[in-house]
Amino acid sequence: MAEALTAGELPADDQKHFAAGDQTVWIDASPFISQVCKDLDVGQLVNGENFSLFEAMSALEIMDPKMDAGMAGSGVITLEDAIDSGKAPVNINIPELVDVMDHLLACEASWHRGHSLAQTVFSCLYLLNLDRTSSNALLYSYCRTVRAVCSMIRTAISTVLSNEEEDLFTLAFGLPLEAEGDGKCLSALHAVDEVVTRKLKGSKGLMAKKQPAEEMEPLQDDPTLEEGYCQAVLCRLRFRKAFYHVVANMNKAQGRGLEMARKHIAVALLELKSVQKSTEFLSRCEVERVSQIEKTTASGRQAVGFDPKVNRRVSAPTPPRSISLLSWEETLNYFIKLLEDLETITSFSTNLSLDELFQTLVDFQKREPDLVPRAFLQLLLTQDGKLFGRDNMCHVLHRTFSLPESVNNEVFHSDNFVSKSGQLTLYLVRVLCTNMSWQHRKLGKLLSEWGVLLQQGDTLFDSLMHKTLGSLEDKELWESVIMGWTAEQTCWISTHLLMLGFQLHLYAPAEYCMIYWYLDHALLTELHYKQLKERKHPTSVELKERKHSTNVETQDAIGSHRRHHILCSLSWMIAALTADRKFSEKSQTIFNTEQERFIQRFDLFQKVPIPQPLSYVHYKKFTSQRNIPIKEQYFWSSQYFMTLQQHLQDLGHCLAKSTTISPFSRLQRTREINQLKHVASRNLIVLKIVDDAEPGDNLMVSFDFPQHPFFAVASVKKL
C-alpha cells in the first residue's frame, strides 16, 4: 500500500529517490500501517473515509493468482498484430517446436488447475488461427490434437457440473475450441509419428542400405543431435496420442471404455517418463534460460508463439490479470498424478453395492485428486441420472433393501419415499466426487434432507403393508430394513461430515475432545442400525458369511469397530489431560465459551432425529468424570489403545488372506491399518509418560496429525 504526496511535501532526503513526472510521487506506507496494527486491539478495524466494511469483504485477495487483478496491462495487441510482428512464425525449427509442445503442456496443466482457458491454452497464437499452420505438419497435428482433448475435457466437466468448483474452467470466451474434423486429428498425428520414426531409424543407420541418404531428410541440421531430437519429438507425439485415447475412452458411457483407457494410461505414463528423460538432452545447449521456478519447457528457453494478453480484446470477460503458469517440473508431476488417478478409477468394479461405493469414493478422495479425474469419476457413476450410467436408482434401492420378488415394482418405484431416496443417494454420490471444501458445504445441506426423509419413511411402509406385503409373516422385518438403511445413511453422512473438518483444519485443538466424543456417538448409532438390518436378513447374512466373510470383516473393522476404539481412547485421553491440566489449549476464549462452540459445531446435528441429538450437558457429564480418578482415566484410555492394536493385528492377518477385496481397497486398508498402529503406539507412549510423572513435573501435551488425517497424535514436553 502506498500514499500519494506531492514532491514538495517529501523530506529532502526522500525527494531524490522518487521521480515526479506530474509532481506526484508514491511512498511506502508500510511503517505507518505497522504502527496502526500495534495500536489496534483485537476485533478493531481501520475505518477509512472511502472504504467501508462491505467494500473490504468485496475486495480481491492480493497475491492470489486467481483473484488478484494485477497491474500488467500494457502491451496488449491483437492476434493480427502479433502475427505480423513475427511472434508466431510457422516455419520454426525443431528445438522451437519442442518448446511449443512443452509450453502448451504447461498451459494445459494450468488450465486444469482452474486458470482461464483464454490465458492458458489459448494464449498460444497458433491455436487461435490453426489453419495457417497447415504447412507445418508437426505443429498443425499436435495443436489440433491439443484442441480436441481440451474440448472433450471441457464437455465432460460441463456435463457433470463440476465446473461449479472452478468458475472459469468451462468458459470458452468465444474462442475456437471446437472445430469440424477434430475427431480425425489422430490420423494426422499418426502420420507425422511414422515420419519421425523413420527419421529416427535413419539417424541410427538402420535404413542406410534400404534407401539413399538424400531421401532421408533429417529433422534438423546437426547430425549429432538428430537422434536426441527425434526421440524428444516422438515421445511428445505419442504421449499426446495416448492421452487423447485416455480422455476419449473415459468419456464412454457405462464404463465401456475403462479397459482400453487403462491400456492407454500405461502407454502415456511410459511416454511421459521418456519426456522427463529428454529434459537433460534438451537443456544441454548453451542458451539463455529462465529461472528453474519459472521455466515451462524442458530446454529452459522461452517458447515462441504465445502471448497471454492477446485475448483481452478478443473476449471482454477475460480478466486483465497476470497469471503464473505451472513450471515444467510441476507440469510433469501434475500429469503423472492425473494419469495415476485415472488409472485408479479404471480399476473400480462397476458392480459395487452402495456401501462399498461410498467407501471407495472416500478412499479415492484420500489421494487428493484434482478436478479432471473427479469429473471423470462422477461422469462414470452418474451419467444420464443412473448409477454407472445403467442402473435406475429405484432398482438399486430395491436390491439394497433386499425386498422379495412379491413386492410390486410399480408400486415401489412410484412411492415418493423411494423416489426421494434415489435422488438423495445419487446426489450424495455426486457430492463425494467433489473436492473436500465443496463436500463439507454440500453435506451439511444434504444431512437435513436425509433427516426429512426419515420422517417420510412411514409412508412407504404403510403403502407396502396394505398393497404388497400383507402376506408376510413378520411385517416389522421390512420396516426395520427400510428405515434402518435410511438411518444408517444419515449416520454415515454425519460421521463423514465431522471427519472432513479435520482434513479442512476447521477445528481448534480445544474442540478435539467434543468432536471425537460426538463422532463416537454417531458411529455407534450407525453400527447399531447396520447390525439391526443384518439381523433382520438372516439369509443375506448367511450368504455373506459364506462368500465374503473376510471382506465384511475388513469393512466393519476399519469402518466401525476399530474407529470406535480409537475415538473412545482419544476422547478419554484428551478429557483426562484437560482435567490433569496437562493440555495446553484453553477451553475458553474471549470470543466465545466452550458451550457456544459446542452449539456452533453441532447445531446442524440437533435438527435431525438420528443420530439422537446430544446436548452440551451430555458432553460436560462425560468430561467431568468427577468420580473417576485421573490415573484411572489414563488407564482406560490406554486399554482402548491396546485393544485397538490387537484388533488391527488380527485384521492385518484377515486382509492378507482375503481373495475378494480389490487391489485398490486392499492398499487403502493396509495403509490405514499401519496409520492407526502408529497413532496407537505413539499415544500409548505419551500416556505412560504423563501417568508416571511426579507431582512436581510440569508437563504439557499438544496434538498434531502426522500419521492419520482424522486421529491426532500426542506429543509431550517439559516446561
XYZ file of C-alpha atoms in Angstrom:
719
model
C 0.000 0.000 0.000
C 1.260 3.471 -0.759
C 0.239 7.054 -0.086
C 0.182 9.846 -2.692
C 2.055 13.059 -1.849
C 3.357 15.964 -3.829
C 7.091 16.202 -4.289
C 7.271 19.318 -2.140
C 5.816 17.535 0.881
C 8.619 14.971 0.938
C 11.724 15.386 3.076
C 14.791 16.432 1.143
C 16.440 13.025 1.656
C 13.442 11.229 0.160
C 12.870 13.515 -2.820
C 15.952 12.250 -4.632
C 14.671 8.661 -4.521
C 11.462 9.385 -6.402
C 10.953 10.731 -9.900
C 7.978 13.075 -10.088
C 6.644 13.404 -13.598
C 3.397 15.163 -12.634
C 4.649 16.395 -9.256
C 3.040 13.293 -7.633
C 5.087 10.510 -6.102
C 4.358 7.315 -4.204
C 5.970 6.450 -0.880
C 5.919 3.257 1.135
C 3.195 3.366 3.816
C 4.169 0.060 5.436
C 5.722 1.660 8.575
C 2.540 3.650 9.160
C 0.380 0.549 8.741
C 2.606 -1.454 11.071
C 2.244 1.227 13.748
C -1.539 1.223 13.342
C -1.614 -2.567 13.718
C 0.243 -2.290 17.010
C -2.219 0.287 18.316
C -5.338 -1.692 17.345
C -6.968 -4.045 19.815
C -8.402 -7.440 18.875
C -11.554 -7.010 16.806
C -10.930 -3.385 15.825
C -10.919 -2.206 12.210
C -9.412 0.788 10.458
C -12.288 2.908 9.166
C -11.350 4.813 6.057
C -13.461 7.595 4.619
C -13.935 5.799 1.293
C -13.520 2.182 2.380
C -16.347 0.521 4.307
C -16.640 -2.972 5.779
C -18.778 -4.017 2.797
C -16.052 -2.918 0.401
C -13.485 -4.786 2.469
C -15.495 -8.015 2.177
C -15.850 -7.487 -1.576
C -12.166 -6.774 -2.165
C -9.902 -9.105 -4.087
C -7.235 -11.092 -2.306
C -3.881 -9.612 -3.230
C -1.235 -12.072 -4.459
C -3.781 -14.838 -5.140
C -3.138 -15.666 -8.834
C -6.826 -16.441 -9.360
C -8.127 -13.241 -7.720
C -5.512 -10.535 -7.955
C -6.284 -8.268 -10.907
C -2.618 -7.422 -11.287
C -1.036 -4.423 -12.967
C 0.381 -5.947 -16.180
C -1.997 -4.236 -18.562
C 0.393 -2.710 -21.050
C 1.425 -4.079 -24.393
C -1.949 -5.544 -25.370
C -2.053 -6.341 -29.080
C -4.444 -8.118 -31.419
C -3.841 -11.539 -32.946
C -3.164 -9.978 -36.337
C -0.622 -7.577 -34.880
C 1.102 -10.411 -33.037
C 1.370 -12.476 -36.214
C 2.571 -9.512 -38.271
C 5.233 -8.738 -35.683
C 6.644 -12.258 -36.042
C 5.603 -13.629 -32.656
C 4.146 -16.801 -34.193
C 6.298 -17.961 -37.112
C 5.071 -21.127 -38.815
C 8.425 -22.293 -40.152
C 10.068 -22.937 -36.811
C 12.977 -25.286 -36.215
C 12.729 -28.484 -34.168
C 14.088 -27.053 -30.872
C 11.475 -24.285 -31.083
C 8.766 -26.835 -31.916
C 9.628 -28.893 -28.846
C 9.446 -25.724 -26.747
C 5.959 -25.017 -28.132
C 4.861 -28.561 -27.231
C 6.228 -28.232 -23.703
C 4.763 -24.801 -23.055
C 1.364 -25.964 -24.343
C 1.535 -28.853 -21.886
C 2.227 -26.393 -19.052
C -0.674 -24.227 -20.213
C -2.969 -27.247 -20.283
C -1.989 -28.277 -16.753
C -2.521 -24.700 -15.516
C -5.978 -24.702 -17.115
C -6.816 -27.956 -15.315
C -5.847 -26.261 -12.058
C -8.517 -23.599 -12.575
C -6.990 -20.774 -14.592
C -8.795 -19.215 -17.524
C -8.734 -21.088 -20.831
C -8.140 -17.781 -22.621
C -4.950 -17.100 -20.672
C -3.516 -20.610 -20.687
C -4.099 -22.934 -23.639
C -5.401 -20.201 -25.929
C -2.540 -17.885 -25.171
C -0.997 -19.970 -27.968
C -1.236 -17.861 -31.121
C -1.139 -20.971 -33.296
C -4.366 -22.297 -31.751
C -6.178 -19.018 -32.400
C -5.622 -19.457 -36.141
C -4.756 -23.105 -36.636
C -5.283 -23.208 -40.401
C -2.241 -21.015 -41.039
C -0.028 -23.747 -39.538
C -1.138 -26.421 -42.029
C 2.177 -26.137 -43.890
C 3.971 -27.378 -40.748
C 2.589 -30.905 -40.314
C 4.153 -31.486 -36.887
C 2.907 -28.221 -35.418
C -0.526 -28.484 -37.027
C -1.254 -32.069 -35.954
C -0.042 -31.507 -32.390
C -2.010 -28.283 -31.847
C -5.115 -29.803 -33.394
C -4.963 -32.759 -31.001
C -4.480 -30.422 -28.033
C -7.598 -28.512 -29.055
C -9.604 -31.738 -29.415
C -8.528 -33.018 -25.985
C -9.368 -29.705 -24.303
C -12.790 -29.741 -25.929
C -13.532 -33.269 -24.663
C -12.390 -32.452 -21.124
C -14.419 -29.251 -21.049
C -17.515 -31.131 -22.276
C -17.106 -33.837 -19.631
C -16.773 -31.320 -16.806
C -19.729 -29.293 -18.067
C -21.840 -32.467 -18.239
C -21.362 -33.315 -14.562
C -21.444 -29.647 -13.474
C -18.081 -29.942 -11.713
C -17.284 -26.512 -13.123
C -19.070 -25.071 -10.082
C -15.802 -25.597 -8.223
C -13.817 -23.534 -10.735
C -15.951 -20.812 -12.332
C -13.526 -20.070 -15.157
C -12.830 -23.641 -16.198
C -15.593 -24.182 -18.753
C -15.821 -20.622 -20.068
C -14.735 -20.680 -23.720
C -14.854 -16.871 -24.153
C -15.878 -17.374 -27.782
C -12.512 -18.921 -28.616
C -12.195 -21.544 -31.406
C -12.265 -24.537 -29.043
C -14.372 -26.782 -31.241
C -13.912 -27.279 -34.969
C -15.155 -29.732 -37.560
C -12.808 -32.587 -38.262
C -11.053 -32.556 -34.887
C -12.348 -36.078 -34.347
C -9.930 -37.193 -37.074
C -6.927 -35.415 -35.597
C -5.288 -38.714 -34.689
C -4.831 -39.675 -38.330
C -2.652 -36.603 -38.903
C -0.795 -37.212 -35.646
C -0.200 -40.836 -36.602
C 1.159 -39.783 -39.995
C 3.782 -37.443 -38.531
C 4.603 -40.109 -35.936
C 5.515 -42.506 -38.738
C 7.619 -39.869 -40.479
C 9.613 -39.055 -37.340
C 10.002 -42.771 -36.587
C 11.587 -43.327 -39.985
C 13.899 -40.374 -39.410
C 14.908 -41.842 -36.055
C 15.721 -45.172 -37.664
C 17.665 -43.350 -40.344
C 19.672 -41.484 -37.730
C 20.657 -44.818 -36.190
C 21.776 -46.173 -39.536
C 19.071 -48.854 -39.666
C 17.810 -47.732 -43.067
C 21.096 -46.749 -44.688
C 21.081 -49.747 -47.042
C 17.402 -49.543 -47.935
C 17.221 -46.069 -49.402
C 19.610 -43.291 -50.394
C 20.632 -40.814 -47.747
C 19.266 -37.874 -49.751
C 15.717 -39.220 -49.358
C 16.102 -39.214 -45.586
C 15.782 -35.527 -44.811
C 16.711 -35.009 -41.149
C 14.602 -33.107 -38.639
C 17.378 -30.580 -38.082
C 20.839 -29.787 -39.389
C 23.161 -31.155 -36.705
C 23.661 -34.938 -37.261
C 24.997 -35.418 -33.737
C 21.727 -34.134 -32.264
C 19.365 -35.834 -34.722
C 18.669 -38.938 -32.663
C 18.037 -36.954 -29.474
C 15.602 -34.561 -31.137
C 13.793 -37.398 -32.923
C 13.278 -39.171 -29.605
C 12.168 -35.941 -27.900
C 9.573 -35.229 -30.599
C 8.380 -38.845 -30.775
C 7.715 -39.233 -27.047
C 5.728 -35.984 -27.039
C 3.654 -37.034 -30.045
C 2.983 -40.467 -28.587
C 2.086 -39.068 -25.185
C -0.375 -36.707 -26.822
C -1.870 -39.570 -28.840
C -2.176 -41.833 -25.774
C -3.689 -39.037 -23.687
C -6.283 -38.412 -26.396
C -7.272 -42.097 -26.253
C -7.454 -41.946 -22.449
C -9.834 -38.977 -22.458
C -11.948 -40.427 -25.283
C -12.357 -43.779 -23.511
C -13.079 -42.195 -20.126
C -15.975 -40.374 -21.793
C -17.670 -43.611 -22.894
C -20.910 -44.446 -21.105
C -21.398 -47.291 -18.613
C -17.674 -47.839 -18.194
C -17.312 -49.468 -21.597
C -14.016 -47.691 -22.227
C -12.336 -48.364 -18.873
C -10.297 -51.337 -20.063
C -8.955 -49.506 -23.113
C -8.345 -46.377 -21.041
C -6.206 -48.411 -18.637
C -4.034 -49.667 -21.502
C -3.533 -46.187 -22.928
C -2.767 -44.799 -19.450
C 0.112 -47.260 -19.196
C 1.403 -46.055 -22.575
C 1.003 -42.395 -21.599
C 2.924 -42.890 -18.346
C 5.703 -44.651 -20.231
C 5.949 -41.831 -22.784
C 5.844 -39.242 -20.007
C 8.919 -40.856 -18.470
C 10.633 -40.514 -21.848
C 9.648 -36.842 -21.877
C 11.276 -36.456 -18.466
C 14.446 -38.161 -19.680
C 14.641 -35.837 -22.688
C 14.971 -32.830 -20.369
C 18.676 -33.470 -19.840
C 19.346 -33.640 -23.578
C 17.296 -30.536 -24.423
C 18.930 -28.408 -21.734
C 22.500 -29.140 -22.845
C 22.710 -26.300 -25.358
C 24.304 -23.126 -24.056
C 21.371 -20.769 -24.260
C 19.937 -18.070 -22.078
C 17.453 -19.722 -19.771
C 14.839 -18.512 -17.352
C 14.937 -19.481 -13.694
C 14.177 -23.025 -12.601
C 10.928 -21.923 -10.979
C 9.603 -20.013 -13.987
C 10.662 -22.268 -16.853
C 7.821 -24.048 -18.642
C 9.884 -26.011 -21.157
C 12.372 -28.849 -20.868
C 15.090 -26.799 -22.548
C 14.603 -23.803 -20.280
C 14.035 -21.494 -23.259
C 11.059 -19.194 -23.715
C 8.645 -20.709 -26.233
C 7.660 -18.738 -29.332
C 4.058 -18.268 -30.410
C 2.496 -17.325 -27.059
C 1.021 -14.078 -25.747
C -1.178 -14.231 -22.605
C -2.521 -10.715 -23.268
C -3.792 -11.243 -26.803
C -7.259 -12.444 -25.753
C -8.100 -9.379 -23.682
C -9.573 -7.746 -26.772
C -10.899 -10.960 -28.256
C -13.225 -11.571 -25.289
C -14.396 -8.952 -22.832
C -14.928 -11.363 -19.878
C -11.236 -12.260 -19.820
C -9.850 -10.618 -16.657
C -6.912 -8.221 -17.169
C -4.520 -10.024 -14.881
C -1.192 -11.781 -14.996
C -1.196 -15.447 -14.107
C 1.597 -17.781 -13.106
C 1.760 -20.972 -15.143
C 2.938 -24.233 -13.635
C 6.646 -24.807 -14.060
C 7.951 -27.625 -16.245
C 8.596 -29.871 -13.249
C 5.171 -29.108 -11.771
C 3.567 -29.830 -15.141
C 5.139 -33.275 -15.398
C 4.218 -34.089 -11.802
C 0.657 -32.959 -12.443
C 0.158 -35.201 -15.478
C 1.751 -38.178 -13.721
C -0.647 -37.678 -10.800
C -3.571 -37.180 -13.201
C -2.860 -40.422 -15.057
C -2.387 -42.354 -11.815
C -5.738 -41.070 -10.529
C -7.445 -42.046 -13.789
C -5.783 -45.463 -13.591
C -7.259 -45.889 -10.121
C -10.712 -45.047 -11.481
C -10.383 -47.650 -14.238
C -9.685 -50.308 -11.581
C -13.041 -49.762 -9.866
C -15.629 -52.503 -10.191
C -18.937 -51.469 -11.767
C -20.855 -53.939 -9.581
C -20.308 -52.332 -6.186
C -23.030 -52.110 -3.585
C -23.911 -48.661 -2.277
C -21.935 -49.164 0.945
C -18.890 -50.347 -0.994
C -19.244 -47.452 -3.436
C -19.374 -44.828 -0.680
C -16.270 -46.262 0.984
C -14.466 -46.438 -2.366
C -15.198 -42.760 -3.016
C -13.931 -41.800 0.432
C -10.754 -43.811 -0.151
C -10.259 -42.217 -3.568
C -10.516 -38.725 -2.069
C -7.544 -39.562 0.164
C -5.429 -39.325 -2.999
C -6.471 -35.645 -3.224
C -7.411 -35.863 -6.917
C -7.737 -32.709 -8.984
C -10.804 -31.518 -10.860
C -10.369 -33.557 -14.061
C -10.188 -37.082 -12.540
C -13.018 -36.245 -10.138
C -15.136 -35.108 -13.076
C -14.482 -38.332 -14.998
C -15.310 -40.354 -11.889
C -18.606 -38.521 -11.489
C -19.329 -38.983 -15.193
C -18.777 -42.729 -14.823
C -21.021 -43.014 -11.769
C -23.914 -40.661 -12.549
C -24.189 -40.417 -16.337
C -27.797 -39.974 -17.543
C -29.010 -39.878 -13.929
C -28.263 -43.575 -13.408
C -25.695 -45.335 -11.277
C -22.774 -46.325 -13.524
C -24.882 -44.923 -16.352
C -27.063 -48.041 -16.466
C -28.837 -48.741 -13.160
C -32.005 -46.883 -12.278
C -31.815 -45.747 -8.659
C -35.130 -47.423 -7.819
C -33.704 -50.773 -8.940
C -30.548 -50.075 -6.933
C -32.586 -49.378 -3.795
C -34.733 -52.466 -4.411
C -31.554 -54.569 -4.357
C -30.164 -52.641 -1.387
C -33.323 -53.234 0.653
C -33.267 -56.922 -0.430
C -37.020 -56.864 -0.883
C -38.676 -60.110 -2.034
C -39.999 -60.646 -5.530
C -43.542 -60.337 -4.164
C -43.042 -56.598 -3.768
C -44.759 -54.885 -6.658
C -42.095 -52.968 -8.573
C -44.572 -50.488 -9.990
C -45.858 -49.539 -6.538
C -42.321 -49.483 -5.133
C -40.960 -47.228 -7.883
C -43.887 -44.823 -7.728
C -43.605 -44.255 -3.983
C -42.477 -40.764 -3.021
C -40.054 -42.106 -0.395
C -38.276 -44.332 -2.907
C -38.095 -41.537 -5.469
C -36.689 -39.111 -2.907
C -34.238 -41.726 -1.602
C -32.951 -42.352 -5.111
C -32.463 -38.641 -5.765
C -30.625 -38.052 -2.491
C -28.456 -41.154 -2.911
C -27.397 -40.152 -6.419
C -26.757 -36.606 -5.215
C -24.636 -37.995 -2.378
C -22.535 -39.856 -4.959
C -22.071 -36.585 -6.867
C -21.076 -34.724 -3.715
C -18.492 -37.367 -2.804
C -16.837 -36.753 -6.187
C -16.177 -33.071 -5.429
C -13.298 -31.505 -3.503
C -13.305 -31.595 0.287
C -14.399 -27.986 0.788
C -17.313 -28.429 -1.580
C -18.193 -31.731 0.089
C -18.306 -30.160 3.529
C -20.585 -27.401 2.306
C -22.976 -29.710 0.452
C -23.051 -32.490 3.049
C -24.325 -30.042 5.641
C -27.335 -29.286 3.453
C -27.733 -32.922 2.467
C -27.882 -34.044 6.094
C -31.027 -32.020 6.709
C -32.607 -33.571 3.591
C -31.945 -37.064 4.912
C -33.467 -36.004 8.221
C -36.675 -35.081 6.404
C -36.515 -38.396 4.544
C -36.500 -40.278 7.839
C -39.829 -38.695 8.683
C -41.271 -39.735 5.319
C -40.275 -43.388 5.748
C -43.561 -44.389 7.327
C -45.369 -43.552 4.083
C -43.613 -46.315 2.152
C -44.125 -48.809 4.958
C -47.887 -48.212 5.079
C -48.119 -48.429 1.285
C -46.216 -51.708 1.107
C -48.069 -53.229 4.033
C -51.502 -52.634 2.521
C -50.694 -53.288 -1.128
C -47.896 -55.842 -1.377
C -46.580 -57.142 1.936
C -49.788 -58.213 3.619
C -48.915 -61.902 3.322
C -45.528 -61.658 5.064
C -45.250 -63.360 8.431
C -43.234 -60.590 10.029
C -44.199 -57.169 8.654
C -41.851 -55.414 11.053
C -38.923 -57.094 9.309
C -39.185 -54.904 6.208
C -39.877 -51.784 8.201
C -36.607 -52.319 10.061
C -34.738 -52.905 6.810
C -36.009 -49.800 5.008
C -35.926 -47.411 7.934
C -32.712 -48.933 9.252
C -30.992 -48.288 5.923
C -32.153 -44.659 5.875
C -30.993 -44.111 9.452
C -27.669 -45.793 8.677
C -27.024 -43.455 5.742
C -27.910 -40.421 7.863
C -25.376 -41.509 10.487
C -22.760 -42.165 7.794
C -23.195 -38.630 6.431
C -22.898 -37.244 9.966
C -19.622 -39.044 10.671
C -18.144 -38.185 7.279
C -19.111 -34.523 7.707
C -17.386 -34.349 11.088
C -14.250 -36.098 9.823
C -13.947 -33.736 6.874
C -13.500 -30.939 9.382
C -10.139 -32.412 10.412
C -8.873 -32.514 6.829
C -10.024 -28.933 6.283
C -8.409 -27.783 9.568
C -11.699 -26.388 10.855
C -11.288 -27.468 14.467
C -9.254 -25.878 17.206
C -7.317 -28.281 19.475
C -9.661 -27.367 22.323
C -12.529 -28.825 20.253
C -10.931 -32.206 19.525
C -12.430 -33.877 22.571
C -16.027 -32.888 21.792
C -15.606 -33.803 18.117
C -14.260 -37.286 18.911
C -16.966 -37.773 21.524
C -19.793 -36.871 19.124
C -18.165 -38.875 16.330
C -18.198 -41.957 18.530
C -21.884 -41.417 19.261
C -22.758 -41.146 15.554
C -20.565 -44.130 14.688
C -22.151 -46.375 17.315
C -25.607 -45.356 16.104
C -24.622 -46.241 12.540
C -23.266 -49.594 13.695
C -26.478 -50.283 15.617
C -28.677 -49.816 12.545
C -26.285 -51.808 10.375
C -26.420 -54.759 12.751
C -30.193 -54.409 13.105
C -30.591 -54.542 9.334
C -28.393 -57.645 9.061
C -30.213 -59.429 11.888
C -33.468 -58.897 10.026
C -31.871 -60.534 6.959
C -30.688 -63.959 8.174
C -30.486 -65.366 4.683
C -28.497 -62.423 3.411
C -26.088 -62.604 6.336
C -25.509 -66.315 5.875
C -24.693 -65.718 2.235
C -22.223 -63.013 3.169
C -20.601 -65.212 5.801
C -20.069 -67.985 3.283
C -18.768 -65.956 0.345
C -17.448 -62.635 1.596
C -16.698 -63.114 5.282
C -13.223 -61.596 5.036
C -14.390 -58.575 3.081
C -17.231 -57.898 5.514
C -14.830 -58.213 8.438
C -12.455 -55.761 6.786
C -15.129 -53.164 6.135
C -16.614 -53.471 9.639
C -13.241 -53.425 11.373
C -11.895 -50.315 9.685
C -15.218 -48.533 9.223
C -16.938 -49.211 12.533
C -15.485 -51.260 15.416
C -11.867 -50.156 15.152
C -12.747 -46.498 14.828
C -14.941 -46.832 17.887
C -11.908 -47.925 19.910
C -9.688 -45.099 18.728
C -12.428 -42.483 19.180
C -13.022 -43.659 22.730
C -9.316 -43.706 23.525
C -8.723 -40.198 22.155
C -11.767 -38.641 23.824
C -10.872 -40.235 27.179
C -7.227 -39.222 26.762
C -7.953 -35.558 25.992
C -10.556 -35.331 28.759
C -8.082 -36.778 31.273
C -5.254 -34.486 30.136
C -7.548 -31.466 30.396
C -8.623 -32.448 33.905
C -4.974 -33.040 34.823
C -4.088 -29.588 33.415
C -1.585 -31.050 31.002
C -3.377 -29.992 27.822
C -2.016 -26.651 26.631
C -5.097 -25.370 24.774
C -7.534 -23.181 26.644
C -11.126 -24.368 26.620
C -12.452 -20.803 26.660
C -11.522 -17.685 24.700
C -12.559 -14.056 24.792
C -14.735 -14.603 21.730
C -16.946 -17.499 22.812
C -17.299 -20.076 25.538
C -16.951 -23.828 25.222
C -20.732 -24.167 25.274
C -21.104 -21.655 22.442
C -18.538 -23.542 20.367
C -20.385 -26.786 21.053
C -23.598 -25.230 19.752
C -21.817 -23.862 16.689
C -20.286 -27.243 15.844
C -23.335 -29.430 16.426
C -26.315 -27.175 15.781
C -26.853 -28.889 12.427
C -26.992 -32.311 14.092
C -29.662 -31.143 16.530
C -32.101 -30.831 13.615
C -32.053 -34.486 12.553
C -33.687 -37.244 14.627
C -30.893 -39.776 14.016
C -28.315 -39.963 15.472
C -30.100 -38.842 18.610
C -29.095 -35.221 19.299
C -26.786 -34.750 22.267
C -26.577 -31.509 24.213
C -23.718 -29.720 25.895
C -24.950 -31.118 29.214
C -24.246 -34.648 27.967
C -20.755 -33.605 26.916
C -19.939 -31.977 30.270
C -21.173 -35.074 32.038
C -18.669 -37.116 30.024
C -15.711 -34.757 30.514
C -16.268 -34.157 34.213
C -15.915 -37.771 35.401
C -15.530 -36.434 38.936
C -15.938 -39.858 40.474
C -13.130 -41.375 38.348
C -9.516 -40.584 39.316
C -7.179 -39.165 36.679
C -4.948 -42.238 36.870
C -7.921 -44.465 36.105
C -8.911 -42.313 33.141
C -5.386 -42.700 31.759
C -5.713 -46.433 32.330
C -8.987 -46.708 30.390
C -7.561 -44.695 27.532
C -4.520 -46.992 27.409
C -6.762 -50.049 27.439
C -8.677 -48.772 24.424
C -5.425 -48.177 22.538
C -4.087 -51.652 23.370
C -7.364 -53.274 22.338
C -7.154 -51.357 19.084
C -3.626 -52.671 18.486
C -4.787 -56.259 18.935
C -7.733 -55.790 16.597
C -5.514 -54.197 13.955
C -3.083 -57.102 14.141
C -5.905 -59.608 13.648
C -7.309 -57.507 10.857
C -3.964 -57.476 9.048
C -3.938 -61.279 9.020
C -7.503 -61.406 7.678
C -6.676 -58.864 4.993
C -3.641 -60.856 3.843
C -5.788 -63.971 3.372
C -8.638 -62.180 1.595
C -9.183 -63.048 -2.064
C -12.306 -60.970 -2.703
C -11.111 -57.451 -1.919
C -9.950 -55.270 -4.816
C -6.276 -54.200 -5.071
C -7.202 -50.544 -4.504
C -9.257 -51.345 -1.389
C -6.534 -53.672 -0.115
C -3.946 -50.898 -0.464
C -6.150 -48.379 1.349
C -6.986 -50.817 4.164
C -3.332 -51.756 4.636
C -2.318 -48.103 4.711
C -4.991 -47.221 7.260
C -4.071 -50.172 9.460
C -0.443 -49.018 9.523
C -1.505 -45.442 10.233
C -3.704 -46.495 13.147
C -0.908 -48.653 14.551
C 1.403 -45.626 14.620
C -1.293 -43.458 16.223
C -1.954 -46.034 18.942
C 1.712 -46.742 19.733
C 2.761 -43.086 19.950
C -0.220 -42.105 22.097
C 0.459 -45.037 24.424
C 3.992 -43.716 24.965
C 2.658 -40.266 25.875
C 0.072 -41.778 28.229
C 2.781 -43.734 30.020
C 4.941 -40.615 30.385
C 2.168 -38.474 31.885
C 0.936 -41.343 34.048
C 4.412 -41.926 35.515
C 5.097 -38.224 36.003
C 5.820 -36.989 39.501
C 3.573 -34.311 41.027
C 6.256 -31.671 40.539
C 6.840 -32.424 36.845
C 5.464 -29.616 34.708
C 4.430 -31.430 31.506
C 2.362 -30.095 28.636
C 0.769 -32.148 25.836
C -0.152 -30.992 22.323
C -1.771 -32.789 19.376
C -0.977 -32.981 15.686
C -1.836 -35.183 12.669
C 1.442 -36.587 11.279
C 0.130 -40.136 10.823
C -3.604 -40.008 10.115
C -5.794 -37.184 8.756
C -8.516 -37.675 11.403
C -6.892 -39.136 14.511
C -4.458 -36.985 16.445
C -1.071 -37.979 17.823
C 0.047 -36.529 21.155
C 3.467 -35.102 21.918
C 4.692 -34.110 25.373
C 7.289 -31.629 26.514
C 8.547 -30.417 29.864
C 8.115 -26.731 30.579
